[in-house]
XYZ file of C-alpha atoms in Angstrom:
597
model
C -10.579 -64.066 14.091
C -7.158 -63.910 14.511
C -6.948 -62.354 18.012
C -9.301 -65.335 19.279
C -7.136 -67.657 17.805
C -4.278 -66.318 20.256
C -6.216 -65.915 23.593
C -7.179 -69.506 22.867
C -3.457 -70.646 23.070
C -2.572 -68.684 25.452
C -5.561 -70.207 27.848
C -4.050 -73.198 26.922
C -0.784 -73.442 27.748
C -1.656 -71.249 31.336
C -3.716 -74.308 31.986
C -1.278 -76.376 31.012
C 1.758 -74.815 33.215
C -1.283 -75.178 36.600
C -1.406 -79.022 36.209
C 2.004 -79.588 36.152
C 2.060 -77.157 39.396
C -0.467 -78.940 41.273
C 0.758 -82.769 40.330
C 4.724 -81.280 41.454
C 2.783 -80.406 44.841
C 1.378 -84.001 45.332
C 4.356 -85.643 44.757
C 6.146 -83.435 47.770
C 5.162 -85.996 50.471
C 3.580 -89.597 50.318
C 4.058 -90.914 53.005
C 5.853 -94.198 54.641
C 3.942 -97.872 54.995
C 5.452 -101.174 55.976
C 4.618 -104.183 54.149
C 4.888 -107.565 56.270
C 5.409 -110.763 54.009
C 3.902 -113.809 55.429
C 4.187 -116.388 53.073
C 6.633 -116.220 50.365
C 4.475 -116.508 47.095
C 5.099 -120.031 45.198
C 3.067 -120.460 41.799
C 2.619 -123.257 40.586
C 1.353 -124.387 36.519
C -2.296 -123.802 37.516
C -2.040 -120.241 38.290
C -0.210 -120.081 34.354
C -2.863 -119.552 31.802
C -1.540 -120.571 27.651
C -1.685 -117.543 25.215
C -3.741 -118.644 22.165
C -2.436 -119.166 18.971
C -4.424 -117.367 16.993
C -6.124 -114.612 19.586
C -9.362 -113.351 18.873
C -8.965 -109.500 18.476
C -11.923 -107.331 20.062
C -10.694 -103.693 18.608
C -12.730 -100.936 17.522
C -9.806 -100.017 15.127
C -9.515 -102.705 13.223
C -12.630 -101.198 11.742
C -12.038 -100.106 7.790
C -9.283 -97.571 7.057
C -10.529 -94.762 5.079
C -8.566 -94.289 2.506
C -6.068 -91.201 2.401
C -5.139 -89.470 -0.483
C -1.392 -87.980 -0.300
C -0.490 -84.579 -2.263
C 2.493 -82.952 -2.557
C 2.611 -79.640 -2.518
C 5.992 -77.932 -4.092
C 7.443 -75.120 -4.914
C 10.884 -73.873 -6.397
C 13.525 -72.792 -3.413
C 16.115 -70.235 -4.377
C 19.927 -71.784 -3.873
C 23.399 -70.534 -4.262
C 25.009 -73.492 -3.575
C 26.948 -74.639 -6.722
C 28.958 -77.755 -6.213
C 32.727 -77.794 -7.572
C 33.490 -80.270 -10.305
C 35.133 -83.493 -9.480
C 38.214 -84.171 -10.707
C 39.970 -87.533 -11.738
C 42.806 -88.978 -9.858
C 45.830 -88.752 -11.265
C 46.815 -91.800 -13.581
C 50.121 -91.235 -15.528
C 49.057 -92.344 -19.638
C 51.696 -92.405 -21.484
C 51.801 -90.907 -24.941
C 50.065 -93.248 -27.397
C 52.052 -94.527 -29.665
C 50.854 -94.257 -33.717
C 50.557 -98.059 -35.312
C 52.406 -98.018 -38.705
C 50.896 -100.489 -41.388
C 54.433 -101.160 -43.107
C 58.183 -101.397 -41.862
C 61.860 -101.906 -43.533
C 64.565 -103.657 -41.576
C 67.901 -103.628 -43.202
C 70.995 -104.821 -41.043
C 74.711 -106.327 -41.633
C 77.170 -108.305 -39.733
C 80.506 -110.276 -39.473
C 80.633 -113.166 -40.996
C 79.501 -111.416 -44.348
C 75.770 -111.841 -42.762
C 72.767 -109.821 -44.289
C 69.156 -109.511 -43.004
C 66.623 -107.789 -44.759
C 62.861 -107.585 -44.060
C 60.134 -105.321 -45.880
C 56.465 -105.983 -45.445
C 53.715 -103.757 -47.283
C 49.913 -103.327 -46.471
C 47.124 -101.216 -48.134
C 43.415 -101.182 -47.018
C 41.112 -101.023 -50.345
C 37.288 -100.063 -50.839
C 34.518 -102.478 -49.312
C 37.326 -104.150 -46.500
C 39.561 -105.450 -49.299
C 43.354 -105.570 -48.400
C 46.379 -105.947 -50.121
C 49.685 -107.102 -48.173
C 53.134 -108.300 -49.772
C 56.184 -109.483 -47.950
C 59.640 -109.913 -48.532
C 62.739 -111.738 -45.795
C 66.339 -112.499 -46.387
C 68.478 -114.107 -44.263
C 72.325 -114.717 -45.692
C 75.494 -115.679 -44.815
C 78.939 -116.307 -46.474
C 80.062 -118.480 -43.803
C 83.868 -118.368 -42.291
C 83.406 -121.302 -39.299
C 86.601 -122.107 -37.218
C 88.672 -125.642 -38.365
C 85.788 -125.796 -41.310
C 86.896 -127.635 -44.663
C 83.711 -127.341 -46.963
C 81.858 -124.266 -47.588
C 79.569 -123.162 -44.909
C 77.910 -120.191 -46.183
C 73.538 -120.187 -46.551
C 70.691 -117.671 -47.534
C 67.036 -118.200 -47.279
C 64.814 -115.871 -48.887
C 61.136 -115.508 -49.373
C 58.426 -113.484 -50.673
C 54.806 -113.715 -50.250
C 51.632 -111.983 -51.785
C 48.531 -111.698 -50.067
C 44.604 -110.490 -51.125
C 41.695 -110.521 -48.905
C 38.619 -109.141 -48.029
C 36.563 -108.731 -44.168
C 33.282 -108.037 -43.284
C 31.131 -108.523 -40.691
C 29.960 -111.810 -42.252
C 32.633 -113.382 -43.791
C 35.944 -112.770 -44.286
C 38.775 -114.808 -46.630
C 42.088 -114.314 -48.325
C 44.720 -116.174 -50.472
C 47.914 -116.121 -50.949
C 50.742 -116.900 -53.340
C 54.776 -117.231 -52.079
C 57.890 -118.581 -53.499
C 60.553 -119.774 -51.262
C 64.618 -120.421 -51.604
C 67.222 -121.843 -49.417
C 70.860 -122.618 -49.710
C 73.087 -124.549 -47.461
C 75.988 -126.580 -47.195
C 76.461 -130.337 -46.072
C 80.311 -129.277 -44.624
C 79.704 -131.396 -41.180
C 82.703 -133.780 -42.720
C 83.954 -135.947 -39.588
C 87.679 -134.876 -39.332
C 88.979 -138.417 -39.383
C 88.285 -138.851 -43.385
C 91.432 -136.270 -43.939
C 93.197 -135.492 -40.700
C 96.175 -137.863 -41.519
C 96.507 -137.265 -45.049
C 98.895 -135.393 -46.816
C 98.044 -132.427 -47.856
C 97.871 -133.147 -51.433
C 95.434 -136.304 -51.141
C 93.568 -133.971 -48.456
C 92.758 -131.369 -51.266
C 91.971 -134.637 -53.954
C 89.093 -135.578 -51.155
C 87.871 -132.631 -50.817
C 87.645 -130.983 -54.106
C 85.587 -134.204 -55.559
C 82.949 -132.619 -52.597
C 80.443 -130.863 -53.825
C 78.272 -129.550 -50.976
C 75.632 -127.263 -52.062
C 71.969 -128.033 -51.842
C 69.250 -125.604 -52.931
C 65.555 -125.837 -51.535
C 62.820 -124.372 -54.118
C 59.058 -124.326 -52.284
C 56.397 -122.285 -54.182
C 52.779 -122.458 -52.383
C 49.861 -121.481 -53.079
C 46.532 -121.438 -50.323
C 43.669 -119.632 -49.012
C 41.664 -119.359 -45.933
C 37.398 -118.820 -45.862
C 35.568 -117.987 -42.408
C 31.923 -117.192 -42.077
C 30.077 -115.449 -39.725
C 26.895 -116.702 -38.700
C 26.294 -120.362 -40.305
C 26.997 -123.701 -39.736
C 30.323 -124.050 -41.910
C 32.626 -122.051 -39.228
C 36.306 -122.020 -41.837
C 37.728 -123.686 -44.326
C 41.840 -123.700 -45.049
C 43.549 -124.815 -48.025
C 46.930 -125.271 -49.350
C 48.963 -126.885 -51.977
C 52.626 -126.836 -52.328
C 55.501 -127.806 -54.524
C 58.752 -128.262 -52.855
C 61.955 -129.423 -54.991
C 65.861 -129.575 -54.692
C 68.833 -129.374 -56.910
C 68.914 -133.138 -57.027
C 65.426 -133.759 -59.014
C 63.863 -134.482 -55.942
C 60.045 -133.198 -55.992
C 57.259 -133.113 -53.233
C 53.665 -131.911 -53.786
C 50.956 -131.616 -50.794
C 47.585 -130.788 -50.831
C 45.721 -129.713 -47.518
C 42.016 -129.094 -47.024
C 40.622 -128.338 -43.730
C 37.431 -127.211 -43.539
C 35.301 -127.134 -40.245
C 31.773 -127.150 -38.567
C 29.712 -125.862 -36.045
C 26.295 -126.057 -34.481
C 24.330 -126.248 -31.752
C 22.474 -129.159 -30.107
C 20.068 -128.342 -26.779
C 22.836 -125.680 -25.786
C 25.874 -127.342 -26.370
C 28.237 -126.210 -29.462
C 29.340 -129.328 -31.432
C 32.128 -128.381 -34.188
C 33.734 -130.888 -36.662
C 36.980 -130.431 -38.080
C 37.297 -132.707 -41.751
C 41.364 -133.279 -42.625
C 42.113 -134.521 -46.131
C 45.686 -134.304 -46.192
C 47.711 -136.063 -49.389
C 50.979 -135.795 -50.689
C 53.046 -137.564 -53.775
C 56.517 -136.631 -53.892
C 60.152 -139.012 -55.285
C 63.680 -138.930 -54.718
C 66.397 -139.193 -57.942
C 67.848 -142.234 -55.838
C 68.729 -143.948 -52.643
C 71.348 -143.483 -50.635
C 73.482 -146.711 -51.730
C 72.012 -148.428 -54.989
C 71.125 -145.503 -57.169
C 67.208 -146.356 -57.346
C 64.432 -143.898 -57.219
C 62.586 -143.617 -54.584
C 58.560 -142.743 -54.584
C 56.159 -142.139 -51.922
C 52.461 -140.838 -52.041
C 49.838 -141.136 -48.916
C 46.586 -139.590 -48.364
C 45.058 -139.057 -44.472
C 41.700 -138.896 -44.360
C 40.182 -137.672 -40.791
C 37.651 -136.695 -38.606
C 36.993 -134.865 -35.573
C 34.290 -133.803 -33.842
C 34.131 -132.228 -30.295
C 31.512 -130.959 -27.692
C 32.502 -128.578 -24.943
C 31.088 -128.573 -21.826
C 31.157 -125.502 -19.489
C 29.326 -125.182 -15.831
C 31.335 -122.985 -13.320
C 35.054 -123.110 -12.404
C 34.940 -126.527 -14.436
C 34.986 -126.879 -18.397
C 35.979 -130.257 -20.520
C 36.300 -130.842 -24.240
C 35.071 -134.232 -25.524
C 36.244 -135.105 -28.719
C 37.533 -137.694 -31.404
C 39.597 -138.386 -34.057
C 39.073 -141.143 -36.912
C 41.911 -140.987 -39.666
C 41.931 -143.499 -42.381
C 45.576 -143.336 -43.935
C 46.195 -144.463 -47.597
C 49.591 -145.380 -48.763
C 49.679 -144.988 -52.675
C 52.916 -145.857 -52.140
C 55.740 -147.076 -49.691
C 58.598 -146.971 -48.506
C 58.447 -147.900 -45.304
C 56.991 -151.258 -44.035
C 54.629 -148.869 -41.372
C 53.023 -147.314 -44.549
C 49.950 -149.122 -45.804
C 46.454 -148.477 -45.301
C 45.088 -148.417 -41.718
C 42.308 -147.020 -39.650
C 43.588 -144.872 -36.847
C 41.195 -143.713 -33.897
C 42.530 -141.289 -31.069
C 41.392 -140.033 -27.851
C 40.727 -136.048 -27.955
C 39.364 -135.126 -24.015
C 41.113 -131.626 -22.254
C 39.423 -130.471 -19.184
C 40.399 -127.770 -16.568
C 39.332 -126.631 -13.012
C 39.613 -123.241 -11.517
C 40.547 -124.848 -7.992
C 41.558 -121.144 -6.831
C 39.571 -118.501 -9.313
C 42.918 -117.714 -11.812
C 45.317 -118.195 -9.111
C 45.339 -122.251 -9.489
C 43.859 -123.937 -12.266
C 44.309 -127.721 -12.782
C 44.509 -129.181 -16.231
C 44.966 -132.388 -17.773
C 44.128 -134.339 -21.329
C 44.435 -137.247 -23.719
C 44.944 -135.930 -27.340
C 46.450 -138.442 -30.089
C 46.667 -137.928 -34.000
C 48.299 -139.010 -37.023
C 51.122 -136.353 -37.759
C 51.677 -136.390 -41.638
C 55.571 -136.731 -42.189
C 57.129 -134.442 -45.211
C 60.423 -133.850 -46.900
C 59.535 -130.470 -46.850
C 59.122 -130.443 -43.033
C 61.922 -132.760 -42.394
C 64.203 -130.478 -44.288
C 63.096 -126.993 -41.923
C 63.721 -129.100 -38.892
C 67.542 -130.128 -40.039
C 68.654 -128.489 -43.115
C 71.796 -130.717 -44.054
C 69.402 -133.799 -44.338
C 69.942 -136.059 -47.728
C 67.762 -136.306 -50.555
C 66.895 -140.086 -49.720
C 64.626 -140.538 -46.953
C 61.376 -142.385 -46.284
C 58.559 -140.277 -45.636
C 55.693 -141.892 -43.442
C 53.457 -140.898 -40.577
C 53.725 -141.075 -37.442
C 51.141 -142.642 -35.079
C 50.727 -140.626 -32.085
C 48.554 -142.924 -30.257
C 48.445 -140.759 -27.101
C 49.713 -137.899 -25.151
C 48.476 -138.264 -21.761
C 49.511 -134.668 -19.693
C 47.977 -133.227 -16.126
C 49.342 -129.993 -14.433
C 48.662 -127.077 -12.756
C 48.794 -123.073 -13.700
C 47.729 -119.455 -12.448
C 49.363 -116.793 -10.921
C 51.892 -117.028 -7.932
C 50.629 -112.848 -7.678
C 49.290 -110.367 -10.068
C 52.446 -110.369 -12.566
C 53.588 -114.258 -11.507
C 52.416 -116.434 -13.918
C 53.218 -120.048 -13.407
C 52.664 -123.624 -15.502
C 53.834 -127.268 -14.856
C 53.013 -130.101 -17.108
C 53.481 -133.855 -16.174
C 53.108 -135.697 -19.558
C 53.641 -139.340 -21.187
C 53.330 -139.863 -24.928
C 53.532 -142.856 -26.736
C 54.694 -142.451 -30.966
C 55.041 -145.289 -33.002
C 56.232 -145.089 -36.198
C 58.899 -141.366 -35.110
C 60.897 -140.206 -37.345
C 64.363 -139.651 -36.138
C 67.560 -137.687 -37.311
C 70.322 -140.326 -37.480
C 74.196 -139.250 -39.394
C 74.533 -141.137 -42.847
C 76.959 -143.596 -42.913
C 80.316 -143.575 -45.349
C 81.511 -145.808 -47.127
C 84.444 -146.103 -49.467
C 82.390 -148.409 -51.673
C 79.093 -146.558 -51.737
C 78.652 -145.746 -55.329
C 76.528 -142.592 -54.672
C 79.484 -139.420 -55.257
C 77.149 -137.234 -54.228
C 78.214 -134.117 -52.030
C 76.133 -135.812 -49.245
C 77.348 -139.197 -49.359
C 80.234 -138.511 -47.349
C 79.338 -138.969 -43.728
C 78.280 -135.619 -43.786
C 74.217 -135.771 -44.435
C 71.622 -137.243 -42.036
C 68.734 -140.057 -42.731
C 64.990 -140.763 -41.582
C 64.636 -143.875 -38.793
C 61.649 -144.681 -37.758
C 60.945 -146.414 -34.667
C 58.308 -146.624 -31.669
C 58.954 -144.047 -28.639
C 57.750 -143.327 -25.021
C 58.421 -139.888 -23.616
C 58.197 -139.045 -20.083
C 58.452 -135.628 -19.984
C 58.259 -132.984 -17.021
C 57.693 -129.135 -18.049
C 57.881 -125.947 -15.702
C 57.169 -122.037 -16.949
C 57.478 -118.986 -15.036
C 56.619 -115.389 -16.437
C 57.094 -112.384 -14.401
C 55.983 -108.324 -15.042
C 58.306 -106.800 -12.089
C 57.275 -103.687 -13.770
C 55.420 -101.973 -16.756
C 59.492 -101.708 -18.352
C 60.679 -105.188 -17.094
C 59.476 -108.719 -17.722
C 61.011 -111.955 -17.130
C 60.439 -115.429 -18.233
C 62.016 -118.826 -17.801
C 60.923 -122.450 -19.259
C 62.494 -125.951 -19.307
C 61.428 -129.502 -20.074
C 63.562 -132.854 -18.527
C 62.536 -136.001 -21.076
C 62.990 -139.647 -20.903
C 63.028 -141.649 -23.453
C 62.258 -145.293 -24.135
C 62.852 -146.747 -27.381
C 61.759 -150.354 -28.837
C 64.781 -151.352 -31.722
C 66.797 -148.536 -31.855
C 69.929 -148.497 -29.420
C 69.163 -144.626 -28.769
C 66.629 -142.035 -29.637
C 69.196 -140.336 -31.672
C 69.522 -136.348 -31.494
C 66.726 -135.847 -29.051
C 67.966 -133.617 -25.984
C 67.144 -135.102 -22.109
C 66.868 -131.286 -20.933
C 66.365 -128.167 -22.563
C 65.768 -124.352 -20.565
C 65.127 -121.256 -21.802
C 65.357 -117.917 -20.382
C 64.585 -113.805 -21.917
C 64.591 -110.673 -20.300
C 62.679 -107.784 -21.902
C 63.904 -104.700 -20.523
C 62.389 -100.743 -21.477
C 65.184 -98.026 -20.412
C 63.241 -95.347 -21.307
C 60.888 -93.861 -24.183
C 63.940 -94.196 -26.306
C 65.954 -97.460 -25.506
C 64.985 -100.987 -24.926
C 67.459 -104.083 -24.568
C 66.153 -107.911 -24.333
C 68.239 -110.886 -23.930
C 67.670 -114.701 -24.386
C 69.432 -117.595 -22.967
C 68.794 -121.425 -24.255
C 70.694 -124.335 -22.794
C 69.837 -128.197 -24.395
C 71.236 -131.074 -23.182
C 73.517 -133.681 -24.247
C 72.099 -135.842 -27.336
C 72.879 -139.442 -28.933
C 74.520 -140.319 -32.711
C 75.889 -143.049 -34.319
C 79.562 -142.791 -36.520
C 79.589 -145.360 -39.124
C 82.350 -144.944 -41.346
C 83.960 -147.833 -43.697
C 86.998 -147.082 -45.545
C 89.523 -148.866 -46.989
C 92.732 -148.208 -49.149
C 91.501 -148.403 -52.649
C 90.466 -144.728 -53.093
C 91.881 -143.445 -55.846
C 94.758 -141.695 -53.766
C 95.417 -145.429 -52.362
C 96.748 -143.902 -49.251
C 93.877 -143.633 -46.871
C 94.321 -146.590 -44.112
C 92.346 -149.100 -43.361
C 89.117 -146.665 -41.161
C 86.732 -148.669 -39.472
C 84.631 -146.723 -37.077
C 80.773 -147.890 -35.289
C 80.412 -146.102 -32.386
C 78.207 -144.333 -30.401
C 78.468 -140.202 -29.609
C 77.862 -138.042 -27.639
C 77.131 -134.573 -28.523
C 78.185 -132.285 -25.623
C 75.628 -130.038 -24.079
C 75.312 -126.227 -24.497
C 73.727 -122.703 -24.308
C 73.664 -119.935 -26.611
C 73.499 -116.046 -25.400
C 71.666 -113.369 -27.647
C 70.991 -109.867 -26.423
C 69.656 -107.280 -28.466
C 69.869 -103.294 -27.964
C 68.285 -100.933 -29.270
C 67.679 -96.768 -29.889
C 64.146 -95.363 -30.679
C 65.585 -92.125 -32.952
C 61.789 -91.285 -33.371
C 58.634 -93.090 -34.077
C 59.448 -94.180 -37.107
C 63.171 -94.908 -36.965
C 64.782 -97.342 -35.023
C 68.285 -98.539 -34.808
C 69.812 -102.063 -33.300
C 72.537 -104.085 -32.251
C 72.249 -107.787 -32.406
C 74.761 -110.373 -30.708
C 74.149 -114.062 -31.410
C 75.926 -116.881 -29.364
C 77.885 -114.030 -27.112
C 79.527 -116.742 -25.095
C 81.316 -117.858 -28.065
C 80.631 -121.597 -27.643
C 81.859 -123.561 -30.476
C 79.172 -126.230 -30.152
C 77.244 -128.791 -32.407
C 73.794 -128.321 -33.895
C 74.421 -132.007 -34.863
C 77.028 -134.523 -35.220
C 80.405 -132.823 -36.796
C 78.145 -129.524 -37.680
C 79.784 -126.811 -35.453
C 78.015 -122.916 -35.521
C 79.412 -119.743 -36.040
C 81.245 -118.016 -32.962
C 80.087 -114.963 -32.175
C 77.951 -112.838 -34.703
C 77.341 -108.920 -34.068
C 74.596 -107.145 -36.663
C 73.740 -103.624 -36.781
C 71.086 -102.382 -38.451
C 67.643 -100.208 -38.357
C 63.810 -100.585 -38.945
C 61.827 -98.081 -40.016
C 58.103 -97.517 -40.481
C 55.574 -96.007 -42.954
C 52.459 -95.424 -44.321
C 51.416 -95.261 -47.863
């Protein structure tokens, strides 16, 4: 069967090879013919015929397919081909560095300055935590052409307990709080042409130490899935060596759900605090204040591509209990709360712009953090922010660029603002503050045309860069200026990462020149009765200036590090505020080190 098989291809392909032979052979001559053309051929749309549309179709093989069955048949093949392993490129990771849950900073200076910092941690069973912190910040003072004592410390501790879980999560906490400072800012013309005897009567009868006492006590409550999102509460008590007392309650609790896909969330403010003053500033009487703010504010967010927007609202209902102020009394506030932003270029340019207003609750305890050498008289009152109305732009100029400009007008009525006490010979009130040397509360209705401009740069993984100012105009409605607020203020730092064992940074700030008013009435019937006759209303300006800090510092391992610290390096004897001049410059040394339990 085989050998059949084999003659039959063999017959084949001989038969095969003869027809190819005999059809070469034909093709050897064919012959020669001439065509004559007599009429050239011209069709014309008769001798065109239309293709149909739908053809009819006369085929034998569109007849039924049979259907075929496919099988594969397989079997294993032997290989020796084993293909090498791939390998990763080559991406330099530095060494990881271990997180420490506590830390120590200890560090001294000229000027008899001490900073110390410790801050403890320990996770318990079941997410529980347990954190306490302790900062001190001192100072025995030693400023150039200074009179009064200048020294200060501020030191505070804080406890904290807490618990997280995937559901909810919450924590409270408990802190006392102490501060020291000086009202020394006494305006050179009081003693400059007395003797030297009446100098030291006028100063010794100054007593200018005030002591800050806050103790707080607050919490915080978030939950997971639900409709009641967090809830924050505080109460404080803050108090002074002059019988003044403040307490504040806060509760914030807020909202969330969602209506046909879009999240709604409610923020609730209830905001009240009582505090009173020992007396005024010129007739001895106490002073009381207590308001409440009541609010509301509910928000939707929309999202849909490069463009998102935030409509919201707020309703405040403020309650004087009472006043001191003619702007406290009870009034129903309502303020715009809309922020929107479009991604014109992806991340590279995205525009911005929004109307936010709210009623900013005014404390002696906040007044007091902002300017320290205030007097224990003021009026305390909100302000109304009606409206801050902003647009700009930000993204990236490249990868490690980052970029932000802000165009913004607000308009405050009712802002608080820092204004130098006035002295008088007459003024009853002996205090250590009632020499020219403290600062009051005015209140007064502002518009601020501001113009803002940011710039952040990564030039590498070791070096970043950053640099920020703001230019402000200001437009006031009673008051001649809109006293101690700065026209221009910059801001510059460099962080800088030598290598895996030093590091340097260095910040720059520059604000611009600022308005007070110098009231001073004296006449010759102190009880040295040689003081001339001082009148003095006037205007001033404080000068302009910057302050240099740079920092070094020496990874010794990864738990020890030391530092150097140099505050104001250009030495610039400037003025916080009016006749309050800073120290020169201030070197610290010190080291941080970290630890776990």
């Amino acid at each position: 069967m085989k050998i059949n098989f084999q003659y039959k291809i063999a017959i084949i392909v001989v038969l095969f090879g003869t027809q190819i032979s005999i059809a070469q052979k034909k093709d050897e001559n064919i012959g020669t013919e001439v065509v004559n053309v007599v009429k050239a051929y011209t069709p014309t749309i008769s001798d065109a015929f239309k293709v149909k549309e739908t053809p009819s179709i006369n085929d034998d093989d569109n007849s039924a397919k049979e259907a075929i069955q496919y099988s594969i048949f397989s079997f294993p093949v032997a290989s020796t081909f084993a293909p090498s392993k791939g390998k990763a490129a080559g991406v330099e990771n530095g060494a990881k560095e271990k997180l420490f849950s506590n830390y120590a900073t200890l560090a001294a200076g000229n000027y008899g300055t001490i900073n110390a910092d410790l801050f403890v941690t320990q996770t318990l069973e079941n997410g529980d935590y347990v954190g306490a912190m302790l900062r001190h910040l001192s100072s025995q003072g030693g400023i150039k052409d200074i009179e009064l004592k200048d020294n200060f410390s501020n030191t505070a501790i804080d406890a904290t307990y807490g618990s997280k879980s995937k559901n909810i999560s919450w924590n409270g906490d408990l802190g006392y709080q102490r501060q020291t400072y000086n009202w020394y800012g006494l305006d050179p013309s009081l003693y400059e042409n007395l003797t030297l005897e009446n100098k030291d009567l006028l100063l010794n009868k100054i007593d200018p130490k005030q002591t800050f006492q806050n103790i707080y006590l607050g919490g915080r409550l978030s939950l997971g899935e639900s409709v009641f999102k967090d809830a924050a509460i505080k109460f404080s008590h803050f108090s002074d060596a002059f019988s003044s007392s403040e307490n504040r309650f806060l509760l914030k609790p807020s909202f969330q759900f969602d209506v046909m896909d879009v999240k709604l969330k409610t923020n609730f403010i209830l905001d009240n605090i009582n505090g009173s003053f020992q007396k005024d500033y010129f007739n001895g009487k106490e002073m009381k204040y207590g308001i409440t703010n009541l609010g509301i504010q509910p928000s939707f967010q929309i999202n849909k591509d490069d463009f998102s927007v935030n409509f919201g609202l707020g309703i405040f209902y403020s309650i004087a209990n009472e006043t001191l102020t003619s702007e406290a009394k009870n009034k129903l506030f309502i303020y715009p709360n809309i922020t929107g932003s479009y991604k014109v270029v992806d991340n590279l340019m995205i525009a911005y712009a929004g109307a936010e207003g709210e009623l900013k609750q005014n404390t002696y305890q906040g007044f007091v953090q902002e300017n320290f050498v205030v007097s224990p008289t003021l009026a305390v009152s909100p302000t109304d922010q009606k409206f801050d109305l902003y647009v700009g732009l930000k993204g990236k100029l490249a990868n490690t660029i980052g970029y932000n400009i802000r165009g913004s007008v607000k308009n405050e009525d009712n802002k608080a603002l820092f204004k130098n006490n006035t002295y008088d010979a007459l003024n009853t009130n002996t205090s250590g503050y009632a020499n020219g040397n403290s600062f009051g509360v005015v209140y007064d209705n502002l518009k601020t045309v501001s113009f803002f401009g940011e710039l952040k740069a990564d030039f590498s993984k070791n070096i970043s860069f950053g640099v920020n100012g703001s230019l402000n105009s200001y437009a006031i409605k009673n008051e001649k200026e809109a006293w101690n607020l700065p026209g221009i203020q910059l801001s510059s730092f460099i962080d800088y990462t030598i290598n895996t064992k030093w590091y340097a940074n260095a910040k720059v700030f520059f604000v611009g020149e600022r308005k007070d008013q110098l009231v001073i009435k004296a006449t010759n019937i102190q009880p040295w009765n040689t003081l001339p006759l001082l009148e003095k209303n006037e205007t001033v300006s404080l000068n302009s200036y910057f302050d240099l800090n740079a920092q070094i510092g020496y990874k010794h391992n990864k738990r020890l590090t030391f530092f150097l610290k140099g505050n104001n390096l250009a030495n610039q004897n400037y003025q916080r505020w009016l006749n309050y001049k800073v120290q020169g410059i201030q070197v610290l040394a010190g080291a941080n080190y970290k630890f776990d339990f």
